[in-house]
Amino acid sequence: GEALAVSARVAPLGSRLVLLLVEDLTEARRIEAVRRDFVANVSHELKTPVGALSLLSEAVMDASDDPEAVVRFAGRMQIEATRLTNLVQELIDLSRVQNDDPLEDSEPVSVDELVAEAIDRSRHTASTKQITMASGGSADLFVWGSRGQLAAALGNLVENAVNYSPARTRVGVAARRVAAPGGDLIEIAVTDQGLGIPEKDRERIFERFYRVDPARSRATGGTGLGLAIVKHVAASHGGEVTVWSTEGQGSTFTLRLPEAGSARDRRTPASLTP
Ligand code: ADP
């Protein structure tokens, strides 16, 4: 209705303009729908742990004469509190990387350090599952960008590789430089021997809150926001993230980022000012 009314008003201006305006309105509606879905999803995701915490605190009160039960309930409260903390943290991370402001604090970032940090972050989970982690090729490579955002992105990919893999498998992180028309890129590939991702879900896993198996995601403390963060970080750095996967055999997520290669790139802003 609205779109038609507008098109009738501007019709004399020419059909190309009308088409553009109608497309704009459709796009505006789509964005509005996505925003509404997001708010609904966030509310739902917040309600779940808060509801559990409220029930568990009631259970603690009822079990005051059974110390073992109190300890058990307190343990579960801790899990729900962690879930809530993770969700809030990832929402903050996502809102930071989603705004299209130019990157703050950009600098050459050592790929070696990024990889080591990402592996370190998942070391505990990996060792409880006897998953071997290996890395290679990252020595002397530098990417250009925000250290914090890049660490969050790679950390998420390695965390997923570990979470969605069965015990006694291997997770590998391999980095290399590849030539590209606009300048060299650094490619960081995270490979697992895990569940893999069905073809029909492969595009959608980068959407906020989209999960192939919601129950499994929640069981591993997943928020459904990790890959959305990775995608935004890649885009804001002028790079991309892609996935290759065979169901039941494993997945490879590849992050491609502009190299901070030249001597000029490596100089700190301070040394550029006289
Ligand atoms: P989550 O917090 O659920 O892990 P993500 O945005 O990081 O959220 O990932 C979205 C979904 O993509 C996951 O729920 C999972 O179904 C799927 N996924 C991500 N990484 C992998 C992987 N390495 N192997 C299999 N499935 C994966």
mmCIF file of C-alpha atoms and ligand atoms in Angstrom:
data_model
loop_
_atom_site.group_PDB
_atom_site.id
_atom_site.type_symbol
_atom_site.label_atom_id
_atom_site.label_comp_id
_atom_site.label_asym_id
_atom_site.label_seq_id
_atom_site.Cartn_x
_atom_site.Cartn_y
_atom_site.Cartn_z
ATOM 1 C CA GLY A 1 0.000 0.000 0.000
ATOM 2 C CA GLU A 2 2.629 2.455 1.134
ATOM 3 C CA ALA A 3 4.950 1.569 -1.714
ATOM 4 C CA LEU A 4 2.183 1.914 -4.281
ATOM 5 C CA ALA A 5 1.144 5.305 -2.946
ATOM 6 C CA VAL A 6 4.705 6.549 -3.247
ATOM 7 C CA SER A 7 5.100 5.161 -6.738
ATOM 8 C CA ALA A 8 1.877 6.894 -7.842
ATOM 9 C CA ARG A 9 3.138 10.220 -6.499
ATOM 10 C CA VAL A 10 6.526 10.057 -8.189
ATOM 11 C CA ALA A 11 5.405 8.278 -11.361
ATOM 12 C CA PRO A 12 5.907 11.405 -13.503
ATOM 13 C CA LEU A 13 9.567 11.440 -12.497
ATOM 14 C CA GLY A 14 10.256 8.387 -14.554
ATOM 15 C CA SER A 15 9.971 4.680 -14.046
ATOM 16 C CA ARG A 16 13.600 4.112 -13.020
ATOM 17 C CA LEU A 17 13.270 6.376 -10.004
ATOM 18 C CA VAL A 18 9.956 4.744 -9.078
ATOM 19 C CA LEU A 19 11.580 1.357 -9.199
ATOM 20 C CA LEU A 20 14.425 2.541 -6.971
ATOM 21 C CA LEU A 21 12.005 3.989 -4.423
ATOM 22 C CA VAL A 22 9.910 0.834 -4.322
ATOM 23 C CA GLU A 23 13.057 -1.248 -3.894
ATOM 24 C CA ASP A 24 14.165 1.057 -1.078
ATOM 25 C CA LEU A 25 10.897 0.573 0.757
ATOM 26 C CA THR A 26 11.075 -3.191 0.356
ATOM 27 C CA GLU A 27 14.638 -3.132 1.689
ATOM 28 C CA ALA A 28 13.576 -0.911 4.601
ATOM 29 C CA ARG A 29 10.809 -3.393 5.470
ATOM 30 C CA ARG A 30 13.234 -6.300 5.250
ATOM 31 C CA ILE A 31 15.700 -4.578 7.578
ATOM 32 C CA GLU A 32 12.889 -3.799 10.012
ATOM 33 C CA ALA A 33 11.792 -7.472 9.985
ATOM 34 C CA VAL A 34 15.366 -8.647 10.596
ATOM 35 C CA ARG A 35 15.667 -6.204 13.510
ATOM 36 C CA ARG A 36 12.402 -7.424 15.030
ATOM 37 C CA ASP A 37 13.504 -11.065 14.693
ATOM 38 C CA PHE A 38 16.785 -10.214 16.353
ATOM 39 C CA VAL A 39 15.126 -8.558 19.335
ATOM 40 C CA ALA A 40 12.748 -11.514 19.682
ATOM 41 C CA ASN A 41 15.686 -13.935 19.534
ATOM 42 C CA VAL A 42 17.699 -12.006 22.107
ATOM 43 C CA SER A 43 14.708 -11.893 24.463
ATOM 44 C CA HIS A 44 14.188 -15.608 24.116
ATOM 45 C CA GLU A 45 17.879 -16.416 24.616
ATOM 46 C CA LEU A 46 17.986 -14.218 27.729
ATOM 47 C CA LYS A 47 14.786 -15.631 29.183
ATOM 48 C CA THR A 48 16.009 -19.215 29.104
ATOM 49 C CA PRO A 49 18.945 -18.905 31.564
ATOM 50 C CA VAL A 50 17.129 -16.312 33.687
ATOM 51 C CA GLY A 51 14.137 -18.667 33.997
ATOM 52 C CA ALA A 52 16.416 -21.556 34.910
ATOM 53 C CA LEU A 53 18.193 -19.436 37.548
ATOM 54 C CA SER A 54 14.900 -18.473 39.104
ATOM 55 C CA LEU A 55 13.703 -22.102 39.288
ATOM 56 C CA LEU A 56 17.048 -23.265 40.650
ATOM 57 C CA SER A 57 17.080 -20.631 43.388
ATOM 58 C CA GLU A 58 13.629 -21.811 44.460
ATOM 59 C CA ALA A 59 14.923 -25.369 44.489
ATOM 60 C CA VAL A 60 17.836 -24.301 46.702
ATOM 61 C CA MET A 61 15.444 -22.734 49.188
ATOM 62 C CA ASP A 62 13.295 -25.876 49.301
ATOM 63 C CA ALA A 63 16.360 -28.067 49.768
ATOM 64 C CA SER A 64 17.885 -26.128 52.668
ATOM 65 C CA ASP A 65 18.037 -29.282 54.837
ATOM 66 C CA ASP A 66 19.810 -31.312 52.123
ATOM 67 C CA PRO A 67 23.338 -29.915 51.695
ATOM 68 C CA GLU A 68 24.197 -32.227 48.785
ATOM 69 C CA ALA A 69 21.194 -31.072 46.780
ATOM 70 C CA VAL A 70 22.064 -27.441 47.527
ATOM 71 C CA VAL A 71 25.556 -27.972 46.135
ATOM 72 C CA ARG A 72 24.134 -29.704 43.055
ATOM 73 C CA PHE A 73 21.673 -26.876 42.374
ATOM 74 C CA ALA A 74 24.372 -24.268 42.960
ATOM 75 C CA GLY A 75 26.525 -26.020 40.350
ATOM 76 C CA ARG A 76 23.715 -25.779 37.832
ATOM 77 C CA MET A 77 23.163 -22.140 38.728
ATOM 78 C CA GLN A 78 26.789 -21.532 37.935
ATOM 79 C CA ILE A 79 26.359 -23.100 34.481
ATOM 80 C CA GLU A 80 23.336 -20.907 33.748
ATOM 81 C CA ALA A 81 25.154 -17.806 34.998
ATOM 82 C CA THR A 82 28.078 -18.613 32.684
ATOM 83 C CA ARG A 83 25.673 -19.022 29.787
ATOM 84 C CA LEU A 84 24.188 -15.626 30.534
ATOM 85 C CA THR A 85 27.627 -14.017 30.790
ATOM 86 C CA ASN A 86 28.706 -15.544 27.451
ATOM 87 C CA LEU A 87 25.561 -14.343 25.746
ATOM 88 C CA VAL A 88 25.900 -10.790 27.040
ATOM 89 C CA GLN A 89 29.600 -10.726 26.112
ATOM 90 C CA GLU A 90 28.890 -11.958 22.568
ATOM 91 C CA LEU A 91 26.075 -9.438 22.171
ATOM 92 C CA ILE A 92 28.530 -6.702 23.141
ATOM 93 C CA ASP A 93 31.156 -8.104 20.729
ATOM 94 C CA LEU A 94 28.594 -8.305 17.952
ATOM 95 C CA SER A 95 27.350 -4.750 18.434
ATOM 96 C CA ARG A 96 30.973 -3.544 18.402
ATOM 97 C CA VAL A 97 31.816 -5.224 15.103
ATOM 98 C CA GLN A 98 28.465 -4.495 13.480
ATOM 99 C CA ASN A 99 28.750 -0.744 13.382
ATOM 100 C CA ASP A 100 30.373 0.348 10.179
ATOM 101 C CA ASP A 101 32.709 2.848 11.830
ATOM 102 C CA PRO A 102 36.260 2.725 10.581
ATOM 103 C CA LEU A 103 38.359 0.312 12.622
ATOM 104 C CA GLU A 104 39.878 1.782 15.736
ATOM 105 C CA ASP A 105 43.373 0.833 16.825
ATOM 106 C CA SER A 106 44.368 -0.822 13.575
ATOM 107 C CA GLU A 107 47.869 -2.205 13.569
ATOM 108 C CA PRO A 108 49.890 -5.025 12.060
ATOM 109 C CA VAL A 109 48.901 -8.128 14.009
ATOM 110 C CA SER A 110 51.104 -11.206 14.201
ATOM 111 C CA VAL A 111 49.286 -14.253 12.815
ATOM 112 C CA ASP A 112 51.513 -16.438 14.977
ATOM 113 C CA GLU A 113 50.200 -14.708 18.094
ATOM 114 C CA LEU A 114 46.571 -14.841 16.916
ATOM 115 C CA VAL A 115 46.808 -18.571 16.245
ATOM 116 C CA ALA A 116 48.560 -19.308 19.547
ATOM 117 C CA GLU A 117 45.953 -17.301 21.455
ATOM 118 C CA ALA A 118 43.033 -19.000 19.698
ATOM 119 C CA ILE A 119 44.446 -22.453 20.378
ATOM 120 C CA ASP A 120 45.102 -21.516 23.988
ATOM 121 C CA ARG A 121 41.513 -20.418 24.477
ATOM 122 C CA SER A 122 40.209 -23.872 23.500
ATOM 123 C CA ARG A 123 42.983 -25.909 25.106
ATOM 124 C CA HIS A 124 40.948 -26.910 28.130
ATOM 125 C CA THR A 125 37.927 -28.188 26.174
ATOM 126 C CA ALA A 126 40.207 -29.891 23.667
ATOM 127 C CA SER A 127 42.142 -31.744 26.348
ATOM 128 C CA THR A 128 38.994 -33.025 28.069
ATOM 129 C CA LYS A 129 37.976 -34.468 24.683
ATOM 130 C CA GLN A 130 41.507 -35.628 23.848
ATOM 131 C CA ILE A 131 41.446 -33.535 20.707
ATOM 132 C CA THR A 132 44.884 -32.804 19.275
ATOM 133 C CA MET A 133 45.494 -29.257 18.075
ATOM 134 C CA ALA A 134 48.194 -28.401 15.590
ATOM 135 C CA SER A 135 49.200 -25.260 13.732
ATOM 136 C CA GLY A 136 51.589 -24.316 10.999
ATOM 137 C CA GLY A 137 52.704 -21.721 8.506
ATOM 138 C CA SER A 138 51.946 -18.635 10.566
ATOM 139 C CA ALA A 139 55.509 -17.557 11.350
ATOM 140 C CA ASP A 140 56.347 -14.038 10.116
ATOM 141 C CA LEU A 141 52.881 -13.368 8.697
ATOM 142 C CA PHE A 142 51.074 -10.174 9.678
ATOM 143 C CA VAL A 143 47.522 -9.046 9.028
ATOM 144 C CA TRP A 144 46.265 -5.507 9.249
ATOM 145 C CA GLY A 145 43.509 -4.737 11.729
ATOM 146 C CA SER A 146 42.127 -4.675 15.229
ATOM 147 C CA ARG A 147 43.941 -7.222 17.398
ATOM 148 C CA GLY A 148 40.962 -7.725 19.706
ATOM 149 C CA GLN A 149 38.463 -8.304 16.900
ATOM 150 C CA LEU A 150 40.773 -10.627 14.983
ATOM 151 C CA ALA A 151 41.481 -12.640 18.130
ATOM 152 C CA ALA A 152 37.744 -12.960 18.801
ATOM 153 C CA ALA A 153 37.115 -14.133 15.217
ATOM 154 C CA LEU A 154 39.833 -16.780 15.077
ATOM 155 C CA GLY A 155 39.073 -17.827 18.653
ATOM 156 C CA ASN A 156 35.459 -18.501 17.659
ATOM 157 C CA LEU A 157 36.462 -20.651 14.680
ATOM 158 C CA VAL A 158 38.817 -22.802 16.761
ATOM 159 C CA GLU A 159 36.272 -23.051 19.577
ATOM 160 C CA ASN A 160 33.625 -24.289 17.125
ATOM 161 C CA ALA A 161 36.043 -26.801 15.589
ATOM 162 C CA VAL A 162 36.634 -28.277 19.050
ATOM 163 C CA ASN A 163 32.981 -28.106 20.136
ATOM 164 C CA TYR A 164 31.556 -29.761 17.037
ATOM 165 C CA SER A 165 34.086 -32.601 16.865
ATOM 166 C CA PRO A 166 33.987 -36.002 18.554
ATOM 167 C CA ALA A 167 36.678 -37.095 21.011
ATOM 168 C CA ARG A 168 40.149 -38.131 19.827
ATOM 169 C CA THR A 169 40.061 -36.172 16.574
ATOM 170 C CA ARG A 170 42.373 -33.456 15.288
ATOM 171 C CA VAL A 171 41.933 -29.713 14.793
ATOM 172 C CA GLY A 172 44.436 -27.948 12.560
ATOM 173 C CA VAL A 173 45.102 -24.257 11.992
ATOM 174 C CA ALA A 174 47.126 -23.484 8.886
ATOM 175 C CA ALA A 175 48.163 -20.060 7.638
ATOM 176 C CA ARG A 176 49.695 -18.978 4.350
ATOM 177 C CA ARG A 177 50.102 -15.981 2.082
ATOM 178 C CA VAL A 178 48.176 -15.966 -1.192
ATOM 179 C CA ALA A 179 48.561 -13.555 -4.070
ATOM 180 C CA ALA A 180 45.434 -11.570 -4.982
ATOM 181 C CA PRO A 181 44.787 -8.760 -7.473
ATOM 182 C CA GLY A 182 44.363 -6.070 -4.792
ATOM 183 C CA GLY A 183 47.465 -7.116 -2.782
ATOM 184 C CA ASP A 184 48.539 -10.213 -0.930
ATOM 185 C CA LEU A 185 46.105 -11.882 1.435
ATOM 186 C CA ILE A 186 46.687 -14.032 4.465
ATOM 187 C CA GLU A 187 44.600 -17.158 4.576
ATOM 188 C CA ILE A 188 43.992 -18.841 7.933
ATOM 189 C CA ALA A 189 42.217 -22.194 7.653
ATOM 190 C CA VAL A 190 40.722 -24.029 10.635
ATOM 191 C CA THR A 191 40.084 -27.678 9.837
ATOM 192 C CA ASP A 192 38.278 -30.254 11.955
ATOM 193 C CA GLN A 193 37.240 -33.889 11.645
ATOM 194 C CA GLY A 194 33.864 -33.216 13.199
ATOM 195 C CA LEU A 195 30.178 -33.378 12.358
ATOM 196 C CA GLY A 196 30.350 -31.298 9.219
ATOM 197 C CA ILE A 197 27.564 -28.975 8.124
ATOM 198 C CA PRO A 198 24.669 -30.044 5.893
ATOM 199 C CA GLU A 199 24.664 -28.288 2.535
ATOM 200 C CA LYS A 200 21.313 -26.589 3.195
ATOM 201 C CA ASP A 201 22.622 -24.902 6.357
ATOM 202 C CA ARG A 202 25.983 -23.767 5.019
ATOM 203 C CA GLU A 203 24.874 -20.273 3.981
ATOM 204 C CA ARG A 204 22.747 -19.669 7.035
ATOM 205 C CA ILE A 205 25.197 -20.570 9.818
ATOM 206 C CA PHE A 206 26.662 -17.060 9.528
ATOM 207 C CA GLU A 207 23.310 -15.531 10.519
ATOM 208 C CA ARG A 208 22.797 -14.401 14.098
ATOM 209 C CA PHE A 209 21.315 -17.201 16.249
ATOM 210 C CA TYR A 210 21.179 -19.718 13.405
ATOM 211 C CA ARG A 211 22.242 -23.177 14.574
ATOM 212 C CA VAL A 212 22.208 -26.517 12.786
ATOM 213 C CA ASP A 213 21.376 -28.315 16.035
ATOM 214 C CA PRO A 214 20.195 -25.869 18.731
ATOM 215 C CA ALA A 215 20.333 -28.454 21.548
ATOM 216 C CA ARG A 216 23.932 -29.375 20.784
ATOM 217 C CA SER A 217 24.942 -25.732 20.476
ATOM 218 C CA ARG A 218 23.476 -24.898 23.888
ATOM 219 C CA ALA A 219 24.996 -28.007 25.484
ATOM 220 C CA THR A 220 28.471 -26.739 24.531
ATOM 221 C CA GLY A 221 27.696 -23.231 25.796
ATOM 222 C CA GLY A 222 27.129 -21.899 22.272
ATOM 223 C CA THR A 223 25.239 -18.647 21.793
ATOM 224 C CA GLY A 224 24.600 -18.882 18.056
ATOM 225 C CA LEU A 225 26.425 -15.577 17.587
ATOM 226 C CA GLY A 226 30.003 -16.754 17.007
ATOM 227 C CA LEU A 227 29.978 -17.020 13.217
ATOM 228 C CA ALA A 228 28.004 -13.791 12.830
ATOM 229 C CA ILE A 229 30.830 -12.084 14.722
ATOM 230 C CA VAL A 230 33.455 -13.799 12.535
ATOM 231 C CA LYS A 231 31.653 -12.703 9.371
ATOM 232 C CA HIS A 232 31.438 -9.072 10.470
ATOM 233 C CA VAL A 233 35.060 -8.969 11.575
ATOM 234 C CA ALA A 234 36.177 -10.401 8.231
ATOM 235 C CA ALA A 235 34.055 -7.894 6.291
ATOM 236 C CA SER A 236 35.129 -4.859 8.310
ATOM 237 C CA HIS A 237 38.761 -5.853 7.699
ATOM 238 C CA GLY A 238 38.220 -6.048 3.958
ATOM 239 C CA GLY A 239 38.333 -9.838 4.040
ATOM 240 C CA GLU A 240 35.934 -12.760 4.038
ATOM 241 C CA VAL A 241 35.167 -16.064 5.709
ATOM 242 C CA THR A 242 34.149 -19.160 3.771
ATOM 243 C CA VAL A 243 33.268 -22.713 4.710
ATOM 244 C CA TRP A 244 33.947 -26.017 3.058
ATOM 245 C CA SER A 245 32.432 -29.103 4.620
ATOM 246 C CA THR A 246 31.529 -32.732 4.117
ATOM 247 C CA GLU A 247 28.767 -33.950 6.383
ATOM 248 C CA GLY A 248 30.026 -36.530 8.841
ATOM 249 C CA GLN A 249 33.657 -35.927 7.899
ATOM 250 C CA GLY A 250 34.545 -32.430 8.924
ATOM 251 C CA SER A 251 34.734 -28.766 8.044
ATOM 252 C CA THR A 252 37.253 -26.131 7.071
ATOM 253 C CA PHE A 253 36.561 -22.471 7.826
ATOM 254 C CA THR A 254 38.873 -20.117 5.962
ATOM 255 C CA LEU A 255 39.477 -16.547 7.007
ATOM 256 C CA ARG A 256 41.076 -14.321 4.332
ATOM 257 C CA LEU A 257 42.498 -10.995 5.462
ATOM 258 C CA PRO A 258 44.626 -8.289 3.871
ATOM 259 C CA GLU A 259 48.287 -8.721 4.667
ATOM 260 C CA ALA A 260 50.144 -6.049 6.619
ATOM 261 C CA GLY A 261 53.239 -6.747 4.657
ATOM 262 C CA SER A 262 55.003 -3.620 3.607
ATOM 263 C CA ALA A 263 57.536 -1.831 5.783
ATOM 264 C CA ARG A 264 55.217 1.193 5.782
ATOM 265 C CA ASP A 265 52.333 -0.878 7.180
ATOM 266 C CA ARG A 266 54.517 -2.113 9.992
ATOM 267 C CA ARG A 267 55.534 1.330 11.173
ATOM 268 C CA THR A 268 53.451 2.491 14.133
ATOM 269 C CA PRO A 269 51.428 5.698 13.691
ATOM 270 C CA ALA A 270 53.689 7.362 16.300
ATOM 271 C CA SER A 271 56.777 6.854 14.144
ATOM 272 C CA LEU A 272 55.026 8.460 11.190
ATOM 273 C CA THR A 273 54.531 11.754 12.982
ATOM 274 C CA PRO A 274 57.653 13.926 12.973
HETATM 275 P P1 ADP B 1 27.263 -21.535 18.260
HETATM 276 O O1 ADP B 1 27.394 -20.656 19.448
HETATM 277 O O2 ADP B 1 25.973 -22.264 18.202
HETATM 278 O O3 ADP B 1 28.452 -22.389 18.037
HETATM 279 P P2 ADP B 1 28.047 -20.170 15.802
HETATM 280 O O4 ADP B 1 27.494 -18.942 15.175
HETATM 281 O O5 ADP B 1 29.489 -20.168 16.170
HETATM 282 O O6 ADP B 1 27.124 -20.470 17.050
HETATM 283 O O7 ADP B 1 27.778 -21.385 14.804
HETATM 284 C C1 ADP B 1 26.477 -21.557 14.265
HETATM 285 C C2 ADP B 1 26.200 -23.029 14.014
HETATM 286 O O8 ADP B 1 27.041 -23.507 12.962
HETATM 287 C C3 ADP B 1 26.491 -23.930 15.200
HETATM 288 O O9 ADP B 1 25.394 -23.992 16.079
HETATM 289 C C4 ADP B 1 26.751 -25.268 14.508
HETATM 290 O O10 ADP B 1 25.516 -25.882 14.221
HETATM 291 C C5 ADP B 1 27.386 -24.866 13.183
HETATM 292 N N1 ADP B 1 28.868 -24.972 13.213
HETATM 293 C C6 ADP B 1 29.756 -23.966 13.418
HETATM 294 N N2 ADP B 1 31.021 -24.404 13.337
HETATM 295 C C7 ADP B 1 30.961 -25.727 13.071
HETATM 296 C C8 ADP B 1 31.943 -26.775 12.858
HETATM 297 N N3 ADP B 1 33.247 -26.517 12.911
HETATM 298 N N4 ADP B 1 31.482 -28.027 12.594
HETATM 299 C C9 ADP B 1 30.156 -28.276 12.548
HETATM 300 N N5 ADP B 1 29.186 -27.352 12.725
HETATM 301 C C10 ADP B 1 29.581 -26.093 12.988
#
